[in-house]
CSV table of C-alpha atoms and ligand atoms in Angstrom, one decimal:
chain,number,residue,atom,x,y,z
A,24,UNK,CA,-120.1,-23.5,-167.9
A,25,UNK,CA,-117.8,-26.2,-169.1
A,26,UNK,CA,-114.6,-26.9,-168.3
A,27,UNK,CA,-114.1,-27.0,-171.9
A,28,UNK,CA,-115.7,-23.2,-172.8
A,29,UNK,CA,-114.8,-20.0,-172.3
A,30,UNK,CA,-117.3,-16.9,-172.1
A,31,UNK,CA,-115.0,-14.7,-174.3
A,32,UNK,CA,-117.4,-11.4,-174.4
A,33,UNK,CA,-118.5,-11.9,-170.6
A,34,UNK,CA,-122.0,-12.1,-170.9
A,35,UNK,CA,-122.7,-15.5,-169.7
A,36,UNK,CA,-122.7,-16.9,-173.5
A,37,UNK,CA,-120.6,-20.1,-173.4
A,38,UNK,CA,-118.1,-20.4,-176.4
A,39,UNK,CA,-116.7,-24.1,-177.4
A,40,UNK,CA,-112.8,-24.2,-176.6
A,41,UNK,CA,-110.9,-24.1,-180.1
A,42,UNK,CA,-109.4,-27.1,-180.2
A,43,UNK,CA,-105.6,-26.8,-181.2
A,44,UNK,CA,-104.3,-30.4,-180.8
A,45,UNK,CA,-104.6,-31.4,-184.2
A,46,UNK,CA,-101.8,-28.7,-184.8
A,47,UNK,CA,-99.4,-31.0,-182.8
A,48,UNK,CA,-96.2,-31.7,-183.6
A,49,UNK,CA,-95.9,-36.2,-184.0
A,50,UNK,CA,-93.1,-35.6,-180.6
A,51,UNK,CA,-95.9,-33.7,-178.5
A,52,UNK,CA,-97.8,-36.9,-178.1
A,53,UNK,CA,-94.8,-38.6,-176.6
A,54,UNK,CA,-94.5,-35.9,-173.7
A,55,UNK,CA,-95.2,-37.2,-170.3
A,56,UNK,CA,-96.7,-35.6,-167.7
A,57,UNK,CA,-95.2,-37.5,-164.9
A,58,UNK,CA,-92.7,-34.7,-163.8
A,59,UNK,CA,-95.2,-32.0,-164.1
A,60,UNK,CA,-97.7,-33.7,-161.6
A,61,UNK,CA,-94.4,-34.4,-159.3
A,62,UNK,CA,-93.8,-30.7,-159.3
A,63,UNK,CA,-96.9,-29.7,-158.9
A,64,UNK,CA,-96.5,-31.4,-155.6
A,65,UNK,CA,-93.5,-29.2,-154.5
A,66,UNK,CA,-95.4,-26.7,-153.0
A,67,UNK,CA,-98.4,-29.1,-151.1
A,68,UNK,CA,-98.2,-28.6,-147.5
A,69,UNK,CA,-101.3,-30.7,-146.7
A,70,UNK,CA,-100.2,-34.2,-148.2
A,71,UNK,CA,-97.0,-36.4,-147.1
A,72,UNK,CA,-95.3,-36.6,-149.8
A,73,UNK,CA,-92.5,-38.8,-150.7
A,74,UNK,CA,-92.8,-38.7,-154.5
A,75,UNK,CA,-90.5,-35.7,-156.0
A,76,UNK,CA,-86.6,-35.9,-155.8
A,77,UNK,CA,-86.6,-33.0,-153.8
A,78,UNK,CA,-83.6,-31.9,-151.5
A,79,UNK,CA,-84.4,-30.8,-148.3
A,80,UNK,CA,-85.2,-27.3,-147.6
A,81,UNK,CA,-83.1,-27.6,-144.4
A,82,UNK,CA,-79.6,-27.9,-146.4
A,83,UNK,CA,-80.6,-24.2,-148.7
A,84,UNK,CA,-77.5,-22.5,-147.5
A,85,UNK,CA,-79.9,-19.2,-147.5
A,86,UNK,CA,-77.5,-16.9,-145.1
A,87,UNK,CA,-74.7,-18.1,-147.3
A,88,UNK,CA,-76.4,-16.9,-150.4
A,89,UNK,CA,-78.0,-13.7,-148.7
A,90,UNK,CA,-74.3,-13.3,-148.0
A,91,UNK,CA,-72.4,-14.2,-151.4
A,92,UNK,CA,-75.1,-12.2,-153.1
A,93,UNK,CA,-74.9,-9.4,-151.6
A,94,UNK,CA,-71.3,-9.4,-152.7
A,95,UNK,CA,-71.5,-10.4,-156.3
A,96,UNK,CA,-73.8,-7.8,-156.8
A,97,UNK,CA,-71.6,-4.9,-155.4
A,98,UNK,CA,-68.5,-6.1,-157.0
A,99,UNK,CA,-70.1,-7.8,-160.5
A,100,UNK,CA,-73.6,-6.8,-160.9
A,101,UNK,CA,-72.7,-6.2,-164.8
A,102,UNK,CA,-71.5,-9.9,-165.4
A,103,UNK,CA,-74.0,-11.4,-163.0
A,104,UNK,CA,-77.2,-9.7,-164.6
A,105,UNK,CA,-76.1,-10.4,-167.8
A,106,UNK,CA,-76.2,-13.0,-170.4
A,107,UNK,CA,-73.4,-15.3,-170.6
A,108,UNK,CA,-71.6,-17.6,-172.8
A,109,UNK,CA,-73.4,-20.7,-174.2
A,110,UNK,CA,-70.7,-22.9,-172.7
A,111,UNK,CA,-70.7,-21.0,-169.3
A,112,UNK,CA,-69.1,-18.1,-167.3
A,113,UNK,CA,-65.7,-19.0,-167.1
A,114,UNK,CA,-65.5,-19.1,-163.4
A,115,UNK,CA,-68.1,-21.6,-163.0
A,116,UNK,CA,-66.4,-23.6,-165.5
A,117,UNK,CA,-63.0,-23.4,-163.1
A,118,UNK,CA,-65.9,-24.1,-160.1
A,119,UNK,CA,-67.0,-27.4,-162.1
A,120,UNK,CA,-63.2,-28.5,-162.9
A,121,UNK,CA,-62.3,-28.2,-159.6
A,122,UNK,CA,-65.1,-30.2,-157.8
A,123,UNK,CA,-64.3,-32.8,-160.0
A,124,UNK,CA,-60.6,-32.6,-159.5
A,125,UNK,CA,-61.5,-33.0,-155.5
A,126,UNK,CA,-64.4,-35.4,-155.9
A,127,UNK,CA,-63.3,-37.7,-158.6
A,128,UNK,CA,-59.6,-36.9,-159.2
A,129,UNK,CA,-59.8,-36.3,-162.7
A,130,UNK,CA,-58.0,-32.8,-163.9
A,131,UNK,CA,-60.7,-31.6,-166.6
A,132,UNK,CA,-59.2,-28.3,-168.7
A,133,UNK,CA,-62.4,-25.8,-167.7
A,134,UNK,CA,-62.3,-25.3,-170.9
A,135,UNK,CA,-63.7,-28.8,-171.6
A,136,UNK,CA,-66.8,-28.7,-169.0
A,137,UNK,CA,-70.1,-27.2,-170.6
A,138,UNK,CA,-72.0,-25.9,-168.2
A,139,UNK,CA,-76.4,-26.5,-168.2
A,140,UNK,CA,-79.2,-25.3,-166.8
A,141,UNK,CA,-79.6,-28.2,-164.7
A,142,UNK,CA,-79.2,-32.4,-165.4
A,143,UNK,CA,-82.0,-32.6,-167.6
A,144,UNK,CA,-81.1,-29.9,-169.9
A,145,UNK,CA,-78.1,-31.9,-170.4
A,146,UNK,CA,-79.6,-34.6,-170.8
A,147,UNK,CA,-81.9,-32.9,-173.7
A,148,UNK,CA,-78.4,-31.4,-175.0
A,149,UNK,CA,-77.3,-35.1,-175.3
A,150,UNK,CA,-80.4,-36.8,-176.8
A,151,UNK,CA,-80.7,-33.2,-179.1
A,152,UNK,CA,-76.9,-34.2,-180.4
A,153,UNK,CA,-76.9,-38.0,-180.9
A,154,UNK,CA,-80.5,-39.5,-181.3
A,155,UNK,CA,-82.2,-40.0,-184.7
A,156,UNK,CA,-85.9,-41.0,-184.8
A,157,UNK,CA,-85.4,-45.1,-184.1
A,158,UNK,CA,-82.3,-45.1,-182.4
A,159,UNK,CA,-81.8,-47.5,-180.0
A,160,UNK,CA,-80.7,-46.1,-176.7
A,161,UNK,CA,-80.4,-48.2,-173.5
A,162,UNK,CA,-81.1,-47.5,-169.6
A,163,UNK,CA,-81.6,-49.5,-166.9
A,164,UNK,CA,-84.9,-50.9,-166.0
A,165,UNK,CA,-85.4,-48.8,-164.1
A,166,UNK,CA,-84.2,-45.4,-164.3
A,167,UNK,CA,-84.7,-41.6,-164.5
A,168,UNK,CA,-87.9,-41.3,-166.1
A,169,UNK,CA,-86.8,-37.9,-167.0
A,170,UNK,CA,-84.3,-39.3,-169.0
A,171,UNK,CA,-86.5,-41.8,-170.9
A,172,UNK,CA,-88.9,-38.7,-171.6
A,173,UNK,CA,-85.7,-36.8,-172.4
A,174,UNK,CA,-84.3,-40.0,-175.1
A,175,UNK,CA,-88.4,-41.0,-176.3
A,176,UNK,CA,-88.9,-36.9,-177.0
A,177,UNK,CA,-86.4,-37.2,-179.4
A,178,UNK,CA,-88.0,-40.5,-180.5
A,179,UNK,CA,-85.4,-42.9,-179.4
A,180,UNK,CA,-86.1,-46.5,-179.2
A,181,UNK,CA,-85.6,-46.6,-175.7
A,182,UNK,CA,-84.7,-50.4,-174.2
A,183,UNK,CA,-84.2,-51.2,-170.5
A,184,UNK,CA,-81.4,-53.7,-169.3
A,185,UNK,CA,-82.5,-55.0,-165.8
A,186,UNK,CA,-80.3,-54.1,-162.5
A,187,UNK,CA,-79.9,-55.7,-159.2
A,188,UNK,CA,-78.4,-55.0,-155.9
A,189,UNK,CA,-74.9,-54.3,-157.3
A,190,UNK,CA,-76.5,-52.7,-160.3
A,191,UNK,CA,-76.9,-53.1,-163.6
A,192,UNK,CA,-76.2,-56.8,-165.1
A,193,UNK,CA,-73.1,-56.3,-167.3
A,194,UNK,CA,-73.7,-60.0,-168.5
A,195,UNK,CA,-77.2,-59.0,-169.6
A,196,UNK,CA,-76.3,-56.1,-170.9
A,197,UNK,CA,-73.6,-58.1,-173.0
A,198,UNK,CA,-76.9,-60.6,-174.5
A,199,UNK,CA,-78.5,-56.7,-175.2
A,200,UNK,CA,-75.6,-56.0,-177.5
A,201,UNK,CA,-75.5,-59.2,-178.9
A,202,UNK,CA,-78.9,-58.9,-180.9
A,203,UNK,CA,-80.4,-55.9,-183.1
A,204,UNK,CA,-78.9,-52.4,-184.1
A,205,UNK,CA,-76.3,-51.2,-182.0
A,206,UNK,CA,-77.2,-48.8,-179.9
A,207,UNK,CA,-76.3,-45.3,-180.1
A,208,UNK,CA,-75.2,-44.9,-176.1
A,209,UNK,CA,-76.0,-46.5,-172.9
A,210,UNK,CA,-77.7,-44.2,-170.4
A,211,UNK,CA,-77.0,-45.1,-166.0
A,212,UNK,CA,-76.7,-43.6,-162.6
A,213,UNK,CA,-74.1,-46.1,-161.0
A,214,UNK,CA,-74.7,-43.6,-157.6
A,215,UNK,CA,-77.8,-43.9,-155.4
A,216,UNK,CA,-79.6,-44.5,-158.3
A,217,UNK,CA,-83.0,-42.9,-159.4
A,218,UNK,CA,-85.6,-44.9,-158.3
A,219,UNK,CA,-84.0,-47.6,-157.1
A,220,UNK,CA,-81.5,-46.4,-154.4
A,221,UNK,CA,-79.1,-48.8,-156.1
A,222,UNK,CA,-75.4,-48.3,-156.7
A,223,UNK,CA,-73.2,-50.4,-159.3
A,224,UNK,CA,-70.2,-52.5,-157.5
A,225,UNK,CA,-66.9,-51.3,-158.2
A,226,UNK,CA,-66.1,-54.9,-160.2
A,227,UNK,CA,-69.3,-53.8,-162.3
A,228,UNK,CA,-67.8,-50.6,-163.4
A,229,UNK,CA,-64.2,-52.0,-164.7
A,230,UNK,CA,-66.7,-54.9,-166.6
A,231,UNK,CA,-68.9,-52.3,-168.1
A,232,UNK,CA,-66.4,-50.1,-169.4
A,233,UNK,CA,-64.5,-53.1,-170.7
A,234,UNK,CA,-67.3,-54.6,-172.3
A,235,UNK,CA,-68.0,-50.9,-173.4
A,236,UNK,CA,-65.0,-50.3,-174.9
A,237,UNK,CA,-65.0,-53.8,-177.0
A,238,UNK,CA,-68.5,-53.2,-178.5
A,239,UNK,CA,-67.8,-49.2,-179.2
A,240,UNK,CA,-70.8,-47.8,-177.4
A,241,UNK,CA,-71.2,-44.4,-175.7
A,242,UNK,CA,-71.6,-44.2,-172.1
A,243,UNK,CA,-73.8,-41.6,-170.6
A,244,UNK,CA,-72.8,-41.5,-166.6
A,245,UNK,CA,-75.5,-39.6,-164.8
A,246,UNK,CA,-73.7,-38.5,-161.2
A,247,UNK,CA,-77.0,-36.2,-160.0
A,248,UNK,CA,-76.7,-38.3,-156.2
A,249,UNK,CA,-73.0,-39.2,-156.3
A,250,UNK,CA,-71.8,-36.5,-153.8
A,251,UNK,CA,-74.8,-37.9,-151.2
A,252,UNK,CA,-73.5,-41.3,-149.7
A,253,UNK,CA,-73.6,-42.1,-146.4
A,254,UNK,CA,-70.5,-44.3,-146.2
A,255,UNK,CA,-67.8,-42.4,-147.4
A,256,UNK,CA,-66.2,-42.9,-150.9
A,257,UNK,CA,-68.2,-44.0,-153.4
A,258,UNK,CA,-66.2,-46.3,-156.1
A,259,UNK,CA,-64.3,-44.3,-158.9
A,260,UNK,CA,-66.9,-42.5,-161.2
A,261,UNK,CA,-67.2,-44.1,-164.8
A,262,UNK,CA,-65.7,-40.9,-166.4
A,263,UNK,CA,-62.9,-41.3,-164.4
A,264,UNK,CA,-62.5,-45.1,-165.5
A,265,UNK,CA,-62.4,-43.9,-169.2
A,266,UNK,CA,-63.1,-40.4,-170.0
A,267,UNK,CA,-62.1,-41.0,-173.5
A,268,UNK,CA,-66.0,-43.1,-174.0
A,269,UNK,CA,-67.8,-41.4,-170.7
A,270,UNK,CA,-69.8,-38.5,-171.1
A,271,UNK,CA,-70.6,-37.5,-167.5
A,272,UNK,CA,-73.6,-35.6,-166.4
A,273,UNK,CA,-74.2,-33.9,-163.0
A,274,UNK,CA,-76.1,-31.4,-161.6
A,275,UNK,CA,-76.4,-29.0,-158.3
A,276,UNK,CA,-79.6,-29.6,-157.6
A,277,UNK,CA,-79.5,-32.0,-155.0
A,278,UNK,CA,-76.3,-30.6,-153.8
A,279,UNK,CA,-76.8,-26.9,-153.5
A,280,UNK,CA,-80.2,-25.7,-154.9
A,281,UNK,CA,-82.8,-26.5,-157.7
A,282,UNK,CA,-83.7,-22.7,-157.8
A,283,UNK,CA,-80.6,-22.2,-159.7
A,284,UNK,CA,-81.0,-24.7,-162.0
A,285,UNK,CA,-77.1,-25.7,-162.9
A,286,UNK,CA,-75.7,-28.7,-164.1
A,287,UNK,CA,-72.3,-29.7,-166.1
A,288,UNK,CA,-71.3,-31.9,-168.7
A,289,UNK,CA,-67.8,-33.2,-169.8
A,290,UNK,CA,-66.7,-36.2,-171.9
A,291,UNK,CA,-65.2,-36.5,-175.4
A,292,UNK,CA,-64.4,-33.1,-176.4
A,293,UNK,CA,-66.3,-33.8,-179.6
A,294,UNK,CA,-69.5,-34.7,-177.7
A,295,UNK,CA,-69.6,-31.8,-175.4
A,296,UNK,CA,-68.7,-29.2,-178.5
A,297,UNK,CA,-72.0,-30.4,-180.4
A,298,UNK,CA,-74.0,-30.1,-176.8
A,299,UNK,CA,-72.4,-26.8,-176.7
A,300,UNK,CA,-73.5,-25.6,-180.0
A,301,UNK,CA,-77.2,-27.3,-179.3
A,302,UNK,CA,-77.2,-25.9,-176.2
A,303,UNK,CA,-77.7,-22.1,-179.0
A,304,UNK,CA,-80.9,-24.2,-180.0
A,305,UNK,CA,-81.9,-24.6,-176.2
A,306,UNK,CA,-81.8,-21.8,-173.8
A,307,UNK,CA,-78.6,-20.0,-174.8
A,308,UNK,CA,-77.1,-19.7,-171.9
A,309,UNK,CA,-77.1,-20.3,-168.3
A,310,UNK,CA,-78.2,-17.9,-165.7
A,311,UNK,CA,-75.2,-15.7,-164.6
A,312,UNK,CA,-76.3,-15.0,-161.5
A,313,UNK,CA,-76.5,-18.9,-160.8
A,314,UNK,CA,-73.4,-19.4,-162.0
A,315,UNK,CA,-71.6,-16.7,-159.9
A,316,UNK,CA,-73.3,-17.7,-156.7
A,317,UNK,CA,-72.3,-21.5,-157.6
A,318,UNK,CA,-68.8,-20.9,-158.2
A,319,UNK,CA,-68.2,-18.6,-155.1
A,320,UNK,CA,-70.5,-21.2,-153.0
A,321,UNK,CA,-67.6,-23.7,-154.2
A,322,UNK,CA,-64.6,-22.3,-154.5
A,323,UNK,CA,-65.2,-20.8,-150.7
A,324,UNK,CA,-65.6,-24.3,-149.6
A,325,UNK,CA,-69.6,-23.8,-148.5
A,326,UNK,CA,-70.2,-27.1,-150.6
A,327,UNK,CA,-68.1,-29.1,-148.8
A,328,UNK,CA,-69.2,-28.2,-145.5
A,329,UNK,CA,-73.0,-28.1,-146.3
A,330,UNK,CA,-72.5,-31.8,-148.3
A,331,UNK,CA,-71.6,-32.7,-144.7
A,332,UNK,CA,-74.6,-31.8,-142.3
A,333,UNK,CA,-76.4,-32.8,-145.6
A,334,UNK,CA,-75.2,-36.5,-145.8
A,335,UNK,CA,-76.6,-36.6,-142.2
A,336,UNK,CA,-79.6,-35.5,-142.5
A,337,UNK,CA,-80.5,-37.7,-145.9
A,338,UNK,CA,-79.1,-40.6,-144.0
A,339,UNK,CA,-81.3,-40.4,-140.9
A,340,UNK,CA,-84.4,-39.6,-142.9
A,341,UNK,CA,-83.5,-43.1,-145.2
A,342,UNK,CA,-83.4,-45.1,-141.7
A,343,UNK,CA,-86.8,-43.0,-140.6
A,344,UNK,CA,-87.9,-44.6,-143.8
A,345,UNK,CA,-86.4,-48.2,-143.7
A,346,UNK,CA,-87.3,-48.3,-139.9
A,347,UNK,CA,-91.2,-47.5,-140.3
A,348,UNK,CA,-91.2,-50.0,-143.8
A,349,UNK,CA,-90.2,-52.5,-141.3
A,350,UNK,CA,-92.6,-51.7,-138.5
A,351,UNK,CA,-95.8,-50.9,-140.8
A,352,UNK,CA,-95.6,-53.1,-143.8
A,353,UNK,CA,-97.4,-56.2,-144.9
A,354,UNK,CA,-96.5,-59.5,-145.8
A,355,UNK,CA,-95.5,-59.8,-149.1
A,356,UNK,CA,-94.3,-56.6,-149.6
A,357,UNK,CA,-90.4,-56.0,-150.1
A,358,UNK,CA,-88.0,-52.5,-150.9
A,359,UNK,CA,-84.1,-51.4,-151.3
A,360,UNK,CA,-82.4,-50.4,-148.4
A,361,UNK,CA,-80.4,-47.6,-150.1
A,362,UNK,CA,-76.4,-46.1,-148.5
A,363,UNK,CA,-77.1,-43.2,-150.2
A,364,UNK,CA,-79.3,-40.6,-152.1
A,365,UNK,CA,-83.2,-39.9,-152.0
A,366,UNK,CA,-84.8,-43.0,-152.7
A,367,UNK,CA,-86.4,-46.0,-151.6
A,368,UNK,CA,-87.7,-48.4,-154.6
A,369,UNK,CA,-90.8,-50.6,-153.1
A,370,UNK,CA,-92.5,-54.4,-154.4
A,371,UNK,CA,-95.6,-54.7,-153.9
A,372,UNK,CA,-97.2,-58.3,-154.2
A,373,UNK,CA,-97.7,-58.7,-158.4
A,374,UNK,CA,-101.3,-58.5,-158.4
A,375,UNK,CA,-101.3,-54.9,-156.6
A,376,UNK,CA,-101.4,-52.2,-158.9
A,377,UNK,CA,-99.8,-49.1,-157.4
A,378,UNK,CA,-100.9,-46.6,-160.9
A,379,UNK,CA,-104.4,-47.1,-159.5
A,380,UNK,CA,-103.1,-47.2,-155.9
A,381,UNK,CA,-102.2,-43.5,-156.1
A,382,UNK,CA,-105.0,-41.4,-156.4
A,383,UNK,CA,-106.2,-43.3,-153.3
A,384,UNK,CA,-102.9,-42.7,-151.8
A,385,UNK,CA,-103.5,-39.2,-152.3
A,386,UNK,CA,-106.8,-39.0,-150.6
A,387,UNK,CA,-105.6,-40.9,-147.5
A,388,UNK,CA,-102.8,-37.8,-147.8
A,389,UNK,CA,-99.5,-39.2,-149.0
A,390,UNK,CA,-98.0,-39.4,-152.9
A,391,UNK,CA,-95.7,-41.3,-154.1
A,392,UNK,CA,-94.7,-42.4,-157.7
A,393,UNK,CA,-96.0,-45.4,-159.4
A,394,UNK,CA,-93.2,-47.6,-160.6
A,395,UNK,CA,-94.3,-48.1,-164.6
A,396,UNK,CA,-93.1,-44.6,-166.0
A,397,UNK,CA,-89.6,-45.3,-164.7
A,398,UNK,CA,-89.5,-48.5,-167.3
A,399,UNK,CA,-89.4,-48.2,-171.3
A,400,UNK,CA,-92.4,-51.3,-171.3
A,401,UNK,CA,-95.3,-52.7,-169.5
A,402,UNK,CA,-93.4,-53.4,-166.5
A,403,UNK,CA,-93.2,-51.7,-162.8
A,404,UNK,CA,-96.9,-52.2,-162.1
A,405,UNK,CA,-96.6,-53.7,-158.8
A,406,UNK,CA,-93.7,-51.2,-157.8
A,407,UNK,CA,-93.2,-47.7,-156.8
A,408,UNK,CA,-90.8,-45.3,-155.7
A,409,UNK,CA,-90.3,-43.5,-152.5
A,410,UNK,CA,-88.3,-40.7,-151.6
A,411,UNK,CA,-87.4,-39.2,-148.0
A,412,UNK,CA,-85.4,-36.6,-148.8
A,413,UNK,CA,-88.0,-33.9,-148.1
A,414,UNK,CA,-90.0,-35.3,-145.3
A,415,UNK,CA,-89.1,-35.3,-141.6
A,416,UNK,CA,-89.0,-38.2,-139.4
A,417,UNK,CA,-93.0,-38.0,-137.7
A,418,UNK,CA,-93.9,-37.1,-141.6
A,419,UNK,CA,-91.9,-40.9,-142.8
A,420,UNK,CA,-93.2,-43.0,-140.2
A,421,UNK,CA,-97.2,-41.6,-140.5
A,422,UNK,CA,-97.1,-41.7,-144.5
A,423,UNK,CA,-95.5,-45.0,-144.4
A,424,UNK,CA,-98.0,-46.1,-142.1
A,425,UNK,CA,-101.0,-44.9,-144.0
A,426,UNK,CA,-99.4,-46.4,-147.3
A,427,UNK,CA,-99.0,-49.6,-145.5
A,428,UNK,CA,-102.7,-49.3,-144.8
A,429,UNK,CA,-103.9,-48.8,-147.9
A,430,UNK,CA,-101.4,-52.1,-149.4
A,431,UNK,CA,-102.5,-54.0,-146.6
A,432,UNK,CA,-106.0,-53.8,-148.0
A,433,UNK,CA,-104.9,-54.3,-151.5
A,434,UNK,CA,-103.3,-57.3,-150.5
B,525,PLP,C1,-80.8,-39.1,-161.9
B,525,PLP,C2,-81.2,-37.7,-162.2
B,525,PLP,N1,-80.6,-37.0,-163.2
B,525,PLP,C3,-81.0,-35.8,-163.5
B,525,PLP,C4,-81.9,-35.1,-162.7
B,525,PLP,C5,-82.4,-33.7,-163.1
B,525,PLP,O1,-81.6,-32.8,-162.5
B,525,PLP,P1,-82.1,-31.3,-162.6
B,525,PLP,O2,-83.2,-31.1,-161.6
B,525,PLP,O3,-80.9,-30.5,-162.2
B,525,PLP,O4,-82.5,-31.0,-164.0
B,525,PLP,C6,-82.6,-35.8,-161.7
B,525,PLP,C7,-83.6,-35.1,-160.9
B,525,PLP,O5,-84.4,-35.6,-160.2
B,525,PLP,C8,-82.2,-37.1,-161.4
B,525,PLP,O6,-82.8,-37.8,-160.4
């Protein structure tokens, strides 16, 4: 039978699919699929894979949790199996305030801090709150490409402004502003940024919140890999430079779980009230029993010993990956050398083109992410992203090898 038919009554008579598509909403055929064929990856266990931001299983605090469960359940099994409010439990809220206090030295009221089910429902809370179809909204090129799906869902005219190694190019991103519509916000990771590995100086950050500032645009500070460098302090957040015009996005997924799906926002009161009340349009609320097990995991100071062996362990994977890069690679071919995060971001000579690259990738049993869905244009074709968060060390150096292999014969 065809894929596309059914046998509805079971006796072997083939009935043509209905075909529901012209029933789309206009915004369905702007969905992606990128993150979908990412996760679909999560669970492979017979392909290298370096293409999902995914933290390692090894830093799952799982006795802890066994542990704090176990506890919230015989002392709060009402609150913790229950719904909660749209703008969070209250004691994750405090959780949230005070990781912020310690991490970026910035009192927030918890009553101020929203909390979300994870960075890229915030990220849809933001988009959901400020962007009109035809809205110009601008990222770095590259970036998240969840949050160009999250800004183009909404039908944003999305526009990259280009980075480099001390991040993105405030002088460029002063010509941006210069011509067309102003935009509505300005979306970037100045941490370990996603793909690139990439961190904005600290000179950047002072120029970008001046310029900022002058021109009256919203900045959208995206924090998910702040709390992972390898080299100690990271320079002062964006939201701490001007919380007044920052709206700051994190989430725990890289630095406690993805199972529980948590993230925070806090900004200008104004902006995180209308997330707040879109956040009823969304999912509600958070899960409780997420949020308890976050705030105890904090406030008993499991975080700050687990971000510890953590930073480690991400830092000997990144020179597991930066070693074998040197010893396998071609000619011709060049990548980031990251202090921080998940990710390595690799150039390929122009003419390769790594979209068609990866299915052979696959085959030859390693994945990574081609580099033109973390662009808002044509560009990235000859690029790609690789993470070694999840992989061990034999795992880096033999699916660097093989992907070495298969550029060496592109080349
Ligand atoms: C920069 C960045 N922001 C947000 C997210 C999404 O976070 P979450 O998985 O908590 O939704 C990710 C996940 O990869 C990310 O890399």
């Amino acid at each position: 039978m065809p894929a596309d038919a059914v046998d509805l009554l079971g006796e072997g008579a083939p009935v043509p699919a209905l075909d529901w598509s012209a029933l789309f909403a206009r915004r369905t055929a702007l969905a992606g699929n990128e993150l979908t064929a990412i996760l679909s990856l999560a669970a492979s266990r017979d392909i290298i894979t370096f293409a999902g931001g995914f933290p390692a299983p090894e830093t799952f605090p799982v006795d802890v949790i066994r542990e704090l469960t176990s506890n919230l359940l015989d002392a709060d099994a009402g609150v913790a199996l229950q719904y909660s409010p749209t703008e969070g439990l209250p004691a994750a809220r405090e959780a949230v305030a005070g990781l912020l206090q310690d991490t970026q030295g910035v009192r927030v009221d918890p009553g101020d801090v929203l909390v979300t089910s994870g960075g890229i429902e915030a990220l849809q809370l933001l988009a959901r709150t400020l962007v009109d179809p035809g809205d110009r909204v601008l990222v770095e090129a590259p970036t998240y490409l969840g949050a160009i799906m999250a800004f183009a869902g909404f039908e944003a005219d999305v526009e990259g402004v280009p980075i480099d190694e001390d991040g993105l190019c405030v002088d460029e991103l002063e010509a941006t502003l210069a011509q067309g519509r102003p935009p509505k916000l300005l979306y970037i990771i100045p941490d370990h940024q996603n793909p690139t590995g990439l961190s904005l100086s600290e000179e950047r950050r002072r120029a970008l919140v001046e310029v900022c500032r002058r021109h009256h645009l919203l900045l959208v500070e995206d924090v998910a890999y702040r709390e992972l460098g390898f080299n100690g302090s990271a320079p002062p957040s964006l939201w701490s430079l001007a919380p007044d015009m920052v709206v700051q996005i994190g989430t725990f997924s890289k630095i406690f779980m993805p199972g529980v799906r948590l993230g925070w926002a806090v900004g200008p009161a104004a902006v995180v009230k209308a997330m707040t009340a879109a956040k009823q349009n969304s999912d509600q609320c958070s899960g409780a029993l997420g949020q308890m097990l976050m705030a105890r995991y904090l406030t008993g100071g499991h975080m700050a010993r687990t971000l510890i062996t953590a930073r480690a362990l991400y830092q000997r994977r990144a020179g597991a990956m930066l070693d074998a890069l040197t010893a396998h690679m071609p000619e011709g071919v060049t990548w980031t050398r990251p202090d921080g995060g998940f990710f390595v971001w690799l150039t390929a000579p122009e003419h390769v083109d790594t979209r068609a690259l990866a299915s052979r990738a696959a085959r030859m049993g390693v994945a990574y992410v081609p580099g033109t869905p973390f662009y808002t244009d044509a560009r990235g074709s000859n690029e790609l992203r690789l993470s070694y968060s999840r992989a061990d060390e034999t795992d880096i150096d033999e699916g660097v090898k093989r992907l070495a292999t298969l550029l060496g014969e592109a080349g």
